[in-house]
């Protein structure tokens, strides 16, 4: 009887415990593999693939499709993103599956007759949808580096969508809001409802049959299951009916690209991150180069000097990002070699006044706040292959529109382009040329999937959602581990700030910066703004003494979790 009770506890209570209390362990240990994602069910899908002999790319594909079901706020097949892959032989490569502007897109797509930005049009209308890249990116990564059959990697997501999974409190809070949106947000009205028409309650099984069918087509037909045939037909029909501009031709022409990683260094560490069309890697490497020039052994973490220096590094990196970066296929002269050199960092560092704040100058370029609902996951397998993957719908639930027949939500990534040429203002609109809209161009991103290596093997695998804040939260977490010697979970939870050149202010995590430090920073000329949280980081680090990986999911994640074995 006692044994039966134990068995019953494991079968009934443990899954519930894992579902609702996934963040109980601040860190998780794994010798043979680790997956850390924004949803513990998706992490588990990835680990199961590793246990079946799949490699880190296989596990990442399965986790990404699972997140499209269990974390639909940002996990997706209707958006795009980036993979950084470090192979066990020490070679690093990346995949760019960023969304593209449709063929019918024009530079004035979001402007009125006077050439002004129509407020909200680049994020809240059907024209804000970029041609999705996720399925193409995952498929290309599989063709190049996968080891298990493709259908086996999509099937767990089909199962989750078809058979359902228990609604969590985290999802439920959003489900209530989304279900009340007006008719323009067609797919959201019934997205979280059961067959009786009620919003699915916490603990109740939530099924997504339309998404299961779309995923089955992707399982059976691979890339073409999304970009050709009935899914492509329905996307075009939906776009036509709603006034959108994406066509079957856009979908047929979409391809993901394998690109060289951006490489930097910090002391004994090598840093690999995403090159344009993401700005993340360039800005991260520029800031790490700046930090290398400071004597951080004498600068205490979270002190006034620390916050000032970090904010000034951010101010400079974000100004450079805005001025220079865009899709490399449309800007062959991007000065990446200049921006990521130690010499350039020295020039930038020499202009930092350690006694007072610099002024962000509107004659230079600025930044808009943008979507914070991206998601990141980190994976490592038993052979030491590591994946850092960040993908997104841009805003939370993207444009909040999509065909109910297909069951997935479209991104609103066109909002990441600069909307009006030449118009840069202190509110944050940017008008620099490299990131203006053009047909088939990829919009500039801030996603910063990163792998730090030591002695040729992965030492830290890290990334985050958070729009422009992604770059800065990844930067500070890397610095926390490499310079301030923090364990991965501590590094993720430690106080973060964000400065993005414009608006000229330091955002800081409320309650984590002392009033004295804030006063001192204000006396130096900084403007400060408290925010509840910065970043939802998902990281893995390697402990060389124990020979074990440590995974940690940010406590800001509602349903996230690290699973190792
Ligand atoms: N949508 C957020 C980014 O790409 O930076």
Coordinates of C-alpha atoms and ligand atoms in Angstrom, one line a residue:
X1 CA 0.0 0.0 0.0
X2 CA 2.8 2.3 1.0
X3 CA 4.5 1.5 -2.3
X4 CA 1.4 2.3 -4.2
X5 CA 1.1 5.6 -2.5
X6 CA 4.6 6.5 -3.5
X7 CA 3.9 5.4 -7.1
X8 CA 0.7 7.5 -7.1
X9 CA 2.6 10.5 -5.7
X10 CA 5.1 10.2 -8.5
X11 CA 2.6 9.8 -11.3
X12 CA 0.1 12.4 -10.0
X13 CA 1.8 14.9 -7.9
X14 CA 5.3 15.2 -9.4
X15 CA 4.2 16.4 -12.8
X16 CA 2.0 19.0 -11.1
X17 CA 4.8 20.0 -8.9
X18 CA 7.2 20.4 -11.9
X19 CA 4.6 22.4 -13.8
X20 CA 3.7 24.9 -11.1
X21 CA 7.0 25.2 -9.2
X22 CA 9.5 24.9 -12.0
X23 CA 11.6 27.7 -10.6
X24 CA 12.1 26.2 -7.1
X25 CA 15.7 25.2 -7.9
X26 CA 17.7 28.3 -8.6
X27 CA 20.2 26.1 -10.5
X28 CA 20.2 22.6 -11.9
X29 CA 23.2 20.3 -12.5
X30 CA 23.7 18.0 -15.5
X31 CA 26.7 16.1 -16.6
X32 CA 25.3 14.8 -19.9
X33 CA 23.2 17.5 -21.1
X34 CA 21.0 20.5 -20.2
X35 CA 18.1 22.5 -21.7
X36 CA 17.0 25.8 -20.2
X37 CA 13.9 27.4 -21.7
X38 CA 11.0 29.7 -20.8
X39 CA 8.8 26.7 -20.4
X40 CA 9.8 23.6 -18.4
X41 CA 7.7 21.2 -20.6
X42 CA 9.6 22.4 -23.6
X43 CA 12.9 22.0 -21.8
X44 CA 11.8 18.4 -21.0
X45 CA 11.0 17.8 -24.7
X46 CA 14.6 18.9 -25.5
X47 CA 16.1 16.6 -22.8
X48 CA 14.1 13.6 -24.0
X49 CA 15.7 14.2 -27.5
X50 CA 19.2 14.3 -25.9
X51 CA 18.5 11.1 -24.0
X52 CA 17.4 9.4 -27.3
X53 CA 20.8 10.1 -28.7
X54 CA 20.0 13.4 -30.4
X55 CA 22.5 16.2 -30.5
X56 CA 22.1 19.8 -29.3
X57 CA 20.7 20.9 -32.7
X58 CA 18.1 18.1 -32.6
X59 CA 17.1 19.1 -29.0
X60 CA 16.9 22.7 -30.0
X61 CA 14.6 22.0 -32.9
X62 CA 12.3 20.0 -30.7
X63 CA 12.4 22.6 -27.9
X64 CA 11.6 25.4 -30.4
X65 CA 8.6 23.7 -31.8
X66 CA 7.4 22.8 -28.3
X67 CA 7.7 26.4 -27.2
X68 CA 5.5 27.4 -30.1
X69 CA 2.8 25.4 -28.3
X70 CA 3.5 25.9 -24.6
X71 CA 4.9 29.5 -24.7
X72 CA 3.0 31.1 -27.5
X73 CA 3.7 34.6 -26.3
X74 CA 7.0 34.4 -28.1
X75 CA 7.7 30.7 -29.0
X76 CA 6.6 30.6 -32.6
X77 CA 6.4 29.3 -36.1
X78 CA 5.1 32.8 -37.2
X79 CA 8.2 34.8 -36.4
X80 CA 12.0 34.5 -36.7
X81 CA 15.3 34.4 -34.9
X82 CA 18.9 33.3 -34.7
X83 CA 20.9 30.3 -33.6
X84 CA 24.5 30.3 -32.5
X85 CA 26.0 26.8 -32.6
X86 CA 29.3 25.7 -31.1
X87 CA 30.2 22.2 -32.2
X88 CA 32.2 19.8 -30.1
X89 CA 35.2 20.3 -32.4
X90 CA 35.3 24.0 -31.3
X91 CA 34.0 25.4 -34.6
X92 CA 31.2 27.9 -34.3
X93 CA 28.5 28.8 -36.9
X94 CA 25.2 30.7 -36.8
X95 CA 21.8 30.5 -38.5
X96 CA 19.8 33.7 -39.5
X97 CA 16.1 33.1 -39.8
X98 CA 15.1 36.7 -39.2
X99 CA 11.8 37.7 -40.9
X100 CA 12.0 39.6 -44.2
X101 CA 10.0 42.5 -45.6
X102 CA 7.5 41.3 -48.2
X103 CA 8.1 42.0 -51.9
X104 CA 5.4 44.7 -51.8
X105 CA 6.9 46.6 -48.9
X106 CA 8.1 50.2 -49.6
X107 CA 10.1 52.6 -47.5
X108 CA 7.0 54.7 -46.8
X109 CA 4.8 51.7 -45.8
X110 CA 4.0 53.3 -42.4
X111 CA 3.9 57.0 -43.4
X112 CA 1.0 59.4 -44.0
X113 CA 0.7 61.7 -47.1
X114 CA 3.1 64.2 -45.4
X115 CA 5.7 61.5 -44.8
X116 CA 5.1 61.2 -41.0
X117 CA 5.0 57.9 -39.2
X118 CA 1.4 56.8 -38.7
X119 CA 1.6 56.1 -35.0
X120 CA 1.2 52.4 -34.2
X121 CA 0.9 51.3 -37.9
X122 CA 4.3 49.6 -37.9
X123 CA 3.3 47.4 -34.9
X124 CA -0.4 47.1 -34.7
X125 CA -1.6 46.5 -38.3
X126 CA -1.5 43.5 -40.6
X127 CA 1.2 45.3 -42.6
X128 CA 3.5 45.0 -39.6
X129 CA 3.9 41.3 -40.3
X130 CA 7.3 40.2 -41.7
X131 CA 7.7 37.0 -43.8
X132 CA 8.2 34.3 -41.1
X133 CA 11.6 32.6 -40.9
X134 CA 11.4 30.1 -38.0
X135 CA 10.5 26.9 -39.8
X136 CA 13.1 27.6 -42.5
X137 CA 15.8 28.2 -39.9
X138 CA 15.1 25.1 -37.9
X139 CA 14.9 23.0 -41.1
X140 CA 18.2 24.4 -42.5
X141 CA 19.9 23.8 -39.1
X142 CA 18.6 20.2 -39.1
X143 CA 19.8 19.6 -42.7
X144 CA 23.3 20.8 -41.8
X145 CA 23.8 19.5 -38.3
X146 CA 20.8 17.4 -37.2
X147 CA 21.2 13.6 -36.5
X148 CA 17.7 12.3 -35.6
X149 CA 14.9 12.2 -38.3
X150 CA 13.1 15.5 -38.7
X151 CA 9.6 14.1 -38.0
X152 CA 10.8 12.8 -34.6
X153 CA 11.7 16.4 -33.6
X154 CA 8.4 18.0 -34.6
X155 CA 6.2 15.2 -33.2
X156 CA 6.5 16.2 -29.5
X157 CA 5.0 19.6 -30.4
X158 CA 2.2 17.9 -32.4
X159 CA 1.5 15.8 -29.3
X160 CA 1.4 18.8 -27.0
X161 CA -0.9 20.7 -29.3
X162 CA -3.2 17.8 -30.0
X163 CA -3.4 16.2 -26.6
X164 CA -3.0 19.4 -24.7
X165 CA -1.2 20.2 -21.5
X166 CA -2.4 21.8 -18.2
X167 CA -3.0 25.5 -18.4
X168 CA -0.6 27.3 -16.0
X169 CA -1.3 30.3 -13.8
X170 CA 1.3 32.3 -15.8
X171 CA -0.5 31.6 -19.1
X172 CA -3.9 32.0 -17.6
X173 CA -3.3 35.6 -16.6
X174 CA -2.5 36.5 -20.2
X175 CA -5.3 34.3 -21.6
X176 CA -7.9 36.4 -19.7
X177 CA -6.5 39.6 -21.3
X178 CA -6.2 38.2 -24.8
X179 CA -9.6 36.7 -24.8
X180 CA -11.1 40.1 -24.2
X181 CA -9.4 41.8 -27.2
X182 CA -11.6 43.4 -29.8
X183 CA -12.5 41.7 -33.2
X184 CA -9.5 43.1 -35.0
X185 CA -7.4 40.5 -33.1
X186 CA -9.4 37.7 -34.6
X187 CA -7.3 34.6 -33.6
X188 CA -7.0 35.8 -30.0
X189 CA -10.7 35.7 -29.2
X190 CA -10.9 31.9 -29.2
X191 CA -7.2 31.1 -28.8
X192 CA -7.4 30.2 -25.1
X193 CA -11.0 28.9 -25.1
X194 CA -12.2 25.3 -24.7
X195 CA -14.8 23.7 -26.9
X196 CA -17.5 25.1 -24.6
X197 CA -16.3 28.6 -25.3
X198 CA -14.8 29.3 -21.8
X199 CA -11.3 30.5 -21.2
X200 CA -9.3 27.3 -20.2
X201 CA -8.8 27.4 -16.4
X202 CA -5.4 26.7 -14.6
X203 CA -4.9 23.0 -14.4
X204 CA -7.4 22.3 -17.2
X205 CA -6.0 20.7 -20.3
X206 CA -5.5 23.2 -23.1
X207 CA -5.6 21.8 -26.6
X208 CA -4.7 23.5 -29.9
X209 CA -6.1 21.3 -32.7
X210 CA -5.5 23.8 -35.6
X211 CA -1.9 24.3 -34.6
X212 CA -1.5 20.5 -34.3
X213 CA -2.6 20.2 -37.9
X214 CA -0.2 22.9 -39.1
X215 CA 2.6 21.3 -37.2
X216 CA 1.8 17.9 -38.7
X217 CA 2.2 19.3 -42.2
X218 CA 5.6 20.7 -41.1
X219 CA 6.5 17.3 -39.6
X220 CA 5.6 15.5 -42.8
X221 CA 6.8 18.0 -45.4
X222 CA 9.6 19.9 -43.7
X223 CA 10.3 23.4 -45.0
X224 CA 7.7 23.0 -47.7
X225 CA 5.0 22.1 -45.2
X226 CA 5.0 25.8 -44.2
X227 CA 6.2 27.7 -47.2
X228 CA 4.3 25.8 -49.9
X229 CA 1.0 24.0 -50.2
X230 CA -2.1 24.5 -48.0
X231 CA -0.4 26.5 -45.3
X232 CA 1.1 29.0 -47.8
X233 CA -2.3 29.2 -49.6
X234 CA -4.1 29.9 -46.4
X235 CA -1.5 32.6 -45.3
X236 CA -2.0 34.4 -48.6
X237 CA -5.8 34.1 -48.5
X238 CA -5.8 35.5 -44.9
X239 CA -3.5 38.3 -45.8
X240 CA -5.6 39.3 -48.8
X241 CA -8.8 39.3 -46.7
X242 CA -7.2 41.5 -44.0
X243 CA -5.4 43.9 -46.2
X244 CA -1.9 42.4 -45.7
X245 CA 0.8 42.2 -48.3
X246 CA 2.4 38.8 -47.8
X247 CA 1.9 36.5 -50.8
X248 CA 2.8 32.9 -51.7
X249 CA 5.7 34.3 -53.7
X250 CA 7.1 35.8 -50.5
X251 CA 6.8 32.5 -48.7
X252 CA 8.3 30.5 -51.6
X253 CA 11.3 32.9 -51.8
X254 CA 12.1 32.9 -48.1
X255 CA 15.3 31.1 -47.1
X256 CA 17.3 31.0 -43.9
X257 CA 21.0 31.7 -44.1
X258 CA 24.0 30.1 -42.4
X259 CA 26.4 33.0 -41.4
X260 CA 29.8 33.4 -39.8
X261 CA 29.5 34.2 -36.1
X262 CA 30.8 37.4 -34.7
X263 CA 33.9 36.7 -32.5
X264 CA 35.3 38.8 -29.7
X265 CA 37.3 38.2 -26.6
X266 CA 37.4 39.1 -23.0
X267 CA 40.7 38.3 -21.2
X268 CA 41.0 34.4 -21.5
X269 CA 37.6 34.0 -22.9
X270 CA 36.3 33.9 -26.5
X271 CA 32.9 35.4 -27.2
X272 CA 30.7 34.2 -30.1
X273 CA 27.5 36.0 -30.9
X274 CA 25.1 36.9 -33.7
X275 CA 26.3 39.1 -36.5
X276 CA 23.9 41.5 -38.4
X277 CA 21.1 41.5 -39.1
X278 CA 21.2 41.3 -35.4
X279 CA 23.0 44.2 -33.7
X280 CA 23.4 42.1 -30.5
X281 CA 26.8 40.6 -31.2
X282 CA 28.4 43.9 -32.3
X283 CA 27.2 45.9 -29.3
X284 CA 28.0 43.1 -26.8
X285 CA 31.6 42.8 -28.1
X286 CA 32.1 46.6 -28.2
X287 CA 30.9 46.8 -24.6
X288 CA 33.0 43.9 -23.4
X289 CA 36.1 45.5 -25.1
X290 CA 35.3 48.7 -23.2
X291 CA 35.1 46.8 -19.9
X292 CA 38.4 45.2 -20.5
X293 CA 40.0 48.6 -20.5
X294 CA 38.6 49.4 -17.0
X295 CA 40.3 48.2 -13.9
X296 CA 37.2 46.3 -12.7
X297 CA 39.1 44.6 -9.9
X298 CA 38.9 47.9 -8.2
X299 CA 35.3 48.7 -9.1
X300 CA 32.8 47.0 -6.9
X301 CA 29.7 45.5 -8.5
X302 CA 26.6 47.7 -8.1
X303 CA 28.7 50.7 -6.9
X304 CA 28.1 54.2 -8.3
X305 CA 31.3 53.9 -10.4
X306 CA 30.1 50.5 -11.7
X307 CA 26.7 51.8 -12.8
X308 CA 28.2 54.9 -14.3
X309 CA 30.8 53.0 -16.4
X310 CA 28.4 50.4 -17.6
X311 CA 25.8 53.0 -18.5
X312 CA 28.4 55.0 -20.5
X313 CA 29.5 51.9 -22.3
X314 CA 25.9 51.2 -23.2
X315 CA 25.3 54.8 -24.4
X316 CA 28.2 54.5 -26.8
X317 CA 27.4 51.0 -28.1
X318 CA 23.8 51.9 -28.8
X319 CA 24.8 55.1 -30.6
X320 CA 27.1 53.1 -32.9
X321 CA 24.5 50.4 -33.3
X322 CA 21.9 53.0 -34.5
X323 CA 24.2 54.8 -36.9
X324 CA 25.8 51.8 -38.6
X325 CA 23.8 48.6 -38.5
X326 CA 21.3 46.9 -40.7
X327 CA 20.8 43.9 -43.0
X328 CA 24.3 43.0 -44.3
X329 CA 22.8 41.7 -47.6
X330 CA 21.6 45.3 -48.3
X331 CA 24.6 47.1 -46.6
X332 CA 27.8 45.5 -47.9
X333 CA 29.9 48.1 -46.2
X334 CA 28.9 47.5 -42.6
X335 CA 31.9 48.5 -40.5
X336 CA 31.9 45.4 -38.3
X337 CA 35.7 45.1 -38.2
X338 CA 35.9 48.7 -36.9
X339 CA 33.2 48.4 -34.3
X340 CA 34.4 45.2 -32.7
X341 CA 38.2 46.0 -32.5
X342 CA 40.0 46.8 -29.3
X343 CA 41.4 50.0 -30.8
X344 CA 37.9 51.3 -31.5
X345 CA 36.9 50.5 -27.9
X346 CA 40.0 52.4 -26.7
X347 CA 38.9 55.5 -28.6
X348 CA 35.4 55.2 -27.1
X349 CA 36.7 54.5 -23.6
X350 CA 39.0 57.5 -23.6
X351 CA 36.0 59.8 -24.0
X352 CA 34.3 58.5 -20.9
X353 CA 34.5 61.0 -18.0
X354 CA 34.4 59.0 -14.8
X355 CA 33.1 62.0 -12.9
X356 CA 30.0 62.9 -14.9
X357 CA 27.4 61.6 -17.3
X358 CA 27.9 62.2 -21.0
X359 CA 25.0 63.8 -23.0
X360 CA 23.2 61.8 -25.7
X361 CA 23.3 64.1 -28.7
X362 CA 20.3 64.2 -31.0
X363 CA 22.5 64.9 -33.9
X364 CA 23.5 61.3 -33.6
X365 CA 21.2 58.4 -33.8
X366 CA 18.7 57.2 -31.2
X367 CA 16.6 54.1 -30.5
X368 CA 13.0 53.3 -30.0
X369 CA 11.8 51.1 -27.2
X370 CA 10.5 48.0 -28.9
X371 CA 9.0 44.6 -28.2
X372 CA 10.1 42.7 -25.2
X373 CA 8.4 39.4 -26.0
X374 CA 11.1 37.3 -27.4
X375 CA 12.3 34.1 -25.9
X376 CA 15.7 32.5 -25.5
X377 CA 16.9 28.9 -24.7
X378 CA 20.2 27.3 -24.1
X379 CA 21.2 23.7 -24.8
X380 CA 24.3 21.6 -24.4
X381 CA 24.7 17.9 -25.2
X382 CA 27.0 15.1 -23.8
X383 CA 29.6 15.7 -26.6
X384 CA 29.8 19.4 -25.8
X385 CA 27.8 20.7 -28.8
X386 CA 26.1 23.9 -27.6
X387 CA 23.2 25.9 -28.9
X388 CA 22.1 29.4 -28.0
X389 CA 18.8 30.2 -29.7
X390 CA 16.7 33.4 -29.5
X391 CA 13.5 33.8 -31.5
X392 CA 10.6 36.2 -31.4
X393 CA 7.2 37.5 -32.5
X394 CA 8.4 41.0 -31.5
X395 CA 5.6 42.1 -29.2
X396 CA 3.9 39.7 -26.8
X397 CA 1.7 37.5 -29.1
X398 CA 3.1 39.5 -32.0
X399 CA 0.5 41.3 -34.1
X400 CA -2.2 39.3 -32.3
X401 CA -3.6 38.2 -35.6
X402 CA -3.6 35.0 -37.6
X403 CA -5.8 32.5 -39.3
X404 CA -7.7 30.3 -36.9
X405 CA -7.5 27.6 -39.5
X406 CA -3.7 27.5 -39.0
X407 CA -3.7 28.1 -35.3
X408 CA -0.5 30.3 -35.0
X409 CA 0.0 34.0 -34.5
X410 CA 2.0 36.3 -36.8
X411 CA 4.9 38.5 -35.8
X412 CA 4.8 42.3 -35.9
X413 CA 8.5 42.5 -36.8
X414 CA 8.2 45.2 -39.5
X415 CA 8.2 47.6 -36.5
X416 CA 12.0 46.9 -36.1
X417 CA 12.7 48.8 -39.3
X418 CA 13.4 52.6 -39.3
X419 CA 10.0 54.0 -40.4
X420 CA 11.0 57.4 -41.8
X421 CA 14.3 58.2 -43.5
X422 CA 16.2 61.0 -41.8
X423 CA 13.9 61.4 -38.8
X424 CA 15.8 60.8 -35.6
X425 CA 14.5 62.3 -32.4
X426 CA 15.0 62.3 -28.7
X427 CA 11.8 60.3 -28.2
X428 CA 13.7 57.5 -29.8
X429 CA 12.6 57.3 -33.5
X430 CA 15.6 56.5 -35.8
X431 CA 16.0 57.5 -39.4
X432 CA 19.4 56.1 -40.4
X433 CA 19.8 54.5 -43.8
X434 CA 21.0 51.0 -43.1
X435 CA 17.7 49.9 -41.5
X436 CA 15.1 51.5 -43.8
X437 CA 12.4 49.3 -45.3
X438 CA 13.1 47.5 -48.6
X439 CA 11.5 44.4 -50.2
X440 CA 13.2 41.2 -49.0
X441 CA 15.3 43.1 -46.4
X442 CA 15.7 41.8 -42.9
X443 CA 14.9 44.3 -40.1
X444 CA 17.6 45.0 -37.5
X445 CA 17.3 43.0 -34.4
X446 CA 18.7 43.2 -30.8
X447 CA 18.7 39.4 -30.2
X448 CA 21.9 38.4 -28.6
X449 CA 22.2 34.6 -28.5
X450 CA 25.8 34.1 -27.2
X451 CA 28.3 31.4 -26.4
X452 CA 31.4 32.2 -24.4
X453 CA 34.2 29.6 -24.8
X454 CA 37.2 28.8 -22.7
X455 CA 40.0 26.5 -23.9
X456 CA 37.9 25.7 -27.0
X457 CA 34.7 24.4 -25.2
X458 CA 31.5 26.1 -24.2
X459 CA 31.8 27.9 -20.9
X460 CA 28.6 30.0 -20.9
X461 CA 25.5 29.8 -23.1
X462 CA 23.2 32.7 -22.6
X463 CA 20.5 34.9 -24.1
X464 CA 17.3 36.8 -23.2
X465 CA 14.2 38.4 -24.5
X466 CA 13.6 42.1 -23.9
X467 CA 13.8 44.1 -27.1
X468 CA 16.7 46.5 -27.0
X469 CA 17.3 45.5 -23.3
X470 CA 18.4 42.1 -24.6
X471 CA 21.8 43.3 -25.5
X472 CA 22.4 44.9 -22.1
X473 CA 21.1 42.1 -19.9
X474 CA 23.2 39.6 -21.8
X475 CA 26.2 41.9 -21.5
X476 CA 25.8 42.3 -17.8
X477 CA 25.2 38.6 -17.2
X478 CA 28.4 37.7 -19.2
X479 CA 30.3 40.3 -17.2
X480 CA 28.9 39.0 -13.9
X481 CA 30.2 35.5 -14.7
X482 CA 33.5 36.3 -16.4
X483 CA 34.6 39.3 -14.3
X484 CA 32.6 39.2 -11.0
X485 CA 32.9 35.4 -10.7
X486 CA 29.2 34.9 -10.0
X487 CA 27.5 31.5 -10.4
X488 CA 25.2 31.5 -13.4
X489 CA 21.9 31.8 -11.3
X490 CA 23.4 34.7 -9.2
X491 CA 24.6 36.4 -12.4
X492 CA 21.1 36.1 -13.9
X493 CA 19.3 37.5 -10.8
X494 CA 21.8 40.3 -10.1
X495 CA 20.7 43.9 -10.6
X496 CA 20.6 45.0 -14.2
X497 CA 20.5 48.5 -15.8
X498 CA 19.6 49.6 -19.3
X499 CA 20.7 52.7 -21.2
X500 CA 20.1 52.8 -25.0
X501 CA 21.4 56.3 -25.9
X502 CA 17.9 57.7 -26.4
X503 CA 15.9 58.3 -24.3
X504 CA 18.8 59.5 -22.3
X505 CA 18.1 57.7 -19.0
X506 CA 19.3 54.7 -17.0
X507 CA 16.5 52.2 -16.4
X508 CA 17.3 50.1 -13.3
X509 CA 15.6 47.3 -11.5
X510 CA 13.5 48.6 -8.7
X511 CA 14.7 47.7 -5.1
X512 CA 18.1 46.5 -6.3
X513 CA 20.0 49.8 -6.4
X514 CA 20.5 51.6 -3.2
X515 CA 19.1 55.1 -2.7
X516 CA 22.6 56.4 -2.0
X517 CA 23.9 55.1 -5.3
X518 CA 20.9 56.6 -7.1
X519 CA 21.5 60.0 -5.5
X520 CA 25.2 59.9 -6.4
X521 CA 24.4 59.0 -10.0
X522 CA 21.9 61.9 -10.2
X523 CA 24.5 64.2 -9.0
X524 CA 26.7 63.0 -11.8
X525 CA 24.0 64.1 -14.3
X526 CA 22.3 60.7 -14.9
X527 CA 18.5 60.5 -15.2
X528 CA 17.2 57.4 -13.5
X529 CA 14.0 55.4 -14.1
X530 CA 12.9 52.4 -12.0
X531 CA 11.4 49.4 -13.8
X532 CA 10.2 46.1 -12.3
X533 CA 12.5 43.8 -14.2
X534 CA 15.0 43.6 -17.0
X535 CA 15.6 40.4 -18.9
X536 CA 14.4 36.8 -18.7
X537 CA 17.7 35.1 -19.0
X538 CA 18.1 31.4 -19.7
X539 CA 21.7 30.3 -19.2
X540 CA 24.1 27.3 -18.8
X541 CA 27.6 27.5 -17.5
X542 CA 30.3 24.9 -17.2
X543 CA 32.0 24.2 -13.9
X544 CA 35.5 22.9 -14.9
X545 CA 36.3 21.7 -11.3
X546 CA 33.2 19.5 -11.1
X547 CA 33.0 18.8 -14.8
X548 CA 29.3 19.6 -14.8
X549 CA 26.9 22.0 -16.5
X550 CA 24.8 24.3 -14.4
X551 CA 21.6 25.6 -15.8
X552 CA 19.5 28.5 -14.5
X553 CA 16.2 30.0 -15.6
X554 CA 15.5 33.6 -14.6
X555 CA 13.0 33.9 -11.8
X556 CA 11.2 36.4 -14.0
X557 CA 10.0 33.6 -16.2
X558 CA 6.5 32.4 -15.3
X559 CA 6.9 28.8 -16.5
X560 CA 10.6 28.5 -17.3
X561 CA 12.9 25.8 -16.1
X562 CA 16.3 24.1 -16.5
X563 CA 16.3 20.4 -17.0
X564 CA 19.6 18.5 -17.0
X565 CA 20.6 14.8 -16.8
Ligands
LIG1 N1 12.0 41.8 -31.9 C1 13.0 42.1 -31.0 C2 14.4 42.1 -31.7 O1 14.5 41.4 -32.7 O2 15.3 42.7 -31.3

